[in-house]
Amino acid sequence: IILSASGNKPKALKFHQLSLKIGEILGDRNTIAAAIMGLGNMKLDLSDWDSASYYFKLADSIFVLTENHRSRIWTQNNLANAAYYAEDYENAQRYFLISRDLAMLLKDSTEISRTHTNLGWSYISLNDNATAKGMFDFGLEVAKSLADDDLLSQSYVGLSDYYIAENDYKNALEHYAKSRSY
């Protein structure tokens, strides 16, 4: 992950493949699925939405078998991102909803905030601004309760985008400025 983020994709690919082999040798399905998810993230970085989705679905199917709900939050969110970037907003929303439901099941406040904000963007993309506003507001409420700067920033950016969609540029700018303060 670090190698990929720092731009060394060939070496990152090598380590994801090595992780996959180690997981197979150990018979550890969660390690296998995590390595597959890493491969999917590499495809996501390359804007190869279909390949990324393939890897995320494969990883998710393994996490279903191992009942690893926490990791499923991430595979579903990643599936949603791949669909969103491919402008398949309905599928993106479907995956974001699954991710949100898993976060609620686990009572994971960080992911509850993040998934509600992501849902806000999906509702804007589907021209349902009223529902988007509710999602952003809820994500912000949870972020405030956690005092998490990253989540607060994300929530305020989402609200800024909502106000842009509503042609309310004064509020959009105010919320964008709040996001930058975090």
XYZ file of C-alpha atoms in Angstrom:
182
model
C 0.000 0.000 0.000
C 2.817 2.389 0.910
C 4.735 1.529 -2.263
C 1.629 2.130 -4.363
C 0.916 5.464 -2.669
C 4.515 6.555 -3.215
C 4.285 5.760 -6.927
C 6.249 2.509 -7.059
C 3.479 0.475 -8.712
C 5.656 -2.392 -10.031
C 7.087 -3.116 -6.581
C 3.650 -2.692 -4.982
C 2.234 -5.244 -7.414
C 5.060 -7.641 -6.507
C 4.211 -7.414 -2.795
C 0.457 -7.799 -3.353
C 1.187 -10.957 -5.347
C 3.571 -12.183 -2.643
C 0.894 -11.564 0.010
C -1.535 -13.572 -2.086
C 0.927 -16.493 -2.300
C 1.596 -16.381 1.447
C -2.132 -16.359 2.152
C -2.582 -19.372 -0.121
C 0.303 -21.249 1.555
C -1.133 -20.518 5.000
C -4.689 -21.252 3.889
C -5.710 -17.896 5.356
C -8.717 -16.733 3.379
C -8.750 -13.261 4.950
C -5.130 -12.687 3.896
C -5.979 -13.927 0.393
C -8.959 -11.577 0.181
C -6.938 -8.627 1.516
C -4.270 -9.226 -1.136
C -6.947 -9.439 -3.836
C -8.439 -6.189 -2.546
C -4.965 -4.626 -2.827
C -4.841 -5.689 -6.474
C -8.257 -4.117 -6.957
C -7.054 -0.868 -5.412
C -4.149 -0.827 -7.858
C -6.633 -1.194 -10.734
C -8.746 1.580 -9.191
C -5.668 3.845 -9.160
C -5.211 3.071 -12.865
C -8.862 3.990 -13.610
C -9.536 0.413 -14.740
C -13.009 0.288 -13.202
C -14.038 -3.124 -14.561
C -10.880 -4.907 -13.389
C -11.050 -3.145 -10.025
C -14.664 -4.288 -9.615
C -13.701 -7.849 -10.505
C -11.063 -7.952 -7.763
C -13.320 -6.258 -5.209
C -16.167 -8.697 -5.902
C -13.786 -11.628 -5.579
C -12.404 -10.298 -2.277
C -15.925 -9.602 -1.018
C -17.064 -13.148 -1.810
C -14.230 -14.466 0.364
C -15.023 -12.041 3.181
C -18.647 -13.253 3.052
C -17.402 -16.815 3.627
C -15.184 -15.752 6.533
C -17.913 -13.493 7.933
C -15.433 -10.614 7.989
C -17.973 -7.774 8.015
C -15.396 -5.075 8.722
C -13.468 -5.875 5.568
C -16.730 -6.110 3.625
C -17.374 -2.464 4.502
C -14.222 -1.653 2.551
C -14.887 -3.984 -0.388
C -18.401 -2.607 -0.775
C -17.125 0.961 -0.510
C -14.449 0.190 -3.103
C -17.042 -1.394 -5.401
C -19.109 1.750 -4.983
C -16.138 3.949 -5.839
C -15.377 1.948 -8.993
C -19.019 2.208 -10.073
C -19.167 5.909 -9.179
C -16.050 6.749 -11.203
C -17.488 4.751 -14.111
C -20.585 6.976 -13.747
C -22.765 4.009 -12.826
C -24.396 5.944 -10.010
C -27.201 3.492 -9.279
C -24.787 0.618 -8.619
C -22.516 2.962 -6.675
C -25.418 3.835 -4.436
C -26.356 0.164 -4.005
C -22.814 -0.667 -2.838
C -22.624 2.403 -0.589
C -25.887 1.306 1.054
C -24.493 -2.174 1.740
C -21.341 -0.604 3.175
C -23.421 1.711 5.357
C -25.580 -1.156 6.613
C -22.486 -3.159 7.552
C -21.034 -0.138 9.367
C -24.304 0.263 11.280
C -24.302 -3.466 12.131
C -20.799 -3.156 13.586
C -21.578 0.206 15.224
C -18.441 1.599 13.551
C -18.948 5.345 13.918
C -16.042 6.263 11.643
C -17.433 4.197 8.786
C -20.996 5.307 9.553
C -19.924 8.913 9.033
C -17.873 8.113 5.928
C -20.562 5.996 4.276
C -23.286 8.573 4.896
C -21.123 11.243 3.280
C -20.409 8.943 0.337
C -24.121 8.284 0.032
C -24.686 12.042 -0.056
C -22.528 12.295 -3.159
C -24.332 9.374 -4.770
C -27.695 11.031 -4.151
C -26.431 14.273 -5.741
C -25.343 12.244 -8.775
C -28.860 10.804 -8.979
C -30.384 14.304 -8.649
C -31.921 13.638 -5.245
C -30.500 16.640 -3.446
C -32.952 16.546 -0.538
C -31.858 13.037 0.451
C -28.209 13.992 -0.175
C -28.516 16.834 2.341
C -29.804 14.447 5.010
C -26.915 12.055 4.384
C -24.316 14.823 4.604
C -25.918 16.243 7.760
C -25.922 12.840 9.459
C -22.326 12.146 8.402
C -21.342 15.551 9.834
C -23.204 14.904 13.107
C -21.313 11.635 13.622
C -17.998 13.247 12.600
C -18.550 15.995 15.180
C -19.233 13.415 17.893
C -15.900 11.771 17.043
C -14.019 15.073 16.668
C -12.313 13.492 13.640
C -10.720 16.145 11.422
C -10.666 13.982 8.283
C -14.327 13.060 8.624
C -15.280 16.650 9.433
C -13.430 17.885 6.363
C -15.094 15.251 4.182
C -18.557 16.072 5.539
C -18.136 19.803 4.965
C -16.882 19.205 1.404
C -19.980 17.090 0.829
C -22.221 19.846 2.133
C -20.365 22.324 -0.070
C -21.108 20.112 -3.079
C -24.748 19.910 -2.005
C -25.007 23.700 -1.916
C -23.341 23.935 -5.333
C -25.982 21.514 -6.673
C -28.594 23.834 -5.173
C -26.932 26.910 -6.754
C -26.414 28.362 -3.264
C -22.822 29.484 -3.741
C -22.636 31.520 -0.534
C -23.302 28.443 1.628
C -21.134 26.316 -0.667
C -18.174 28.613 -0.082
C -18.801 28.767 3.682
C -18.895 24.975 3.967
C -15.858 24.573 1.744
C -13.963 27.028 3.964
C -14.978 24.964 7.014
C -13.668 21.823 5.307
C -10.290 23.477 4.737
C -10.040 24.410 8.423
C -9.947 20.702 9.274
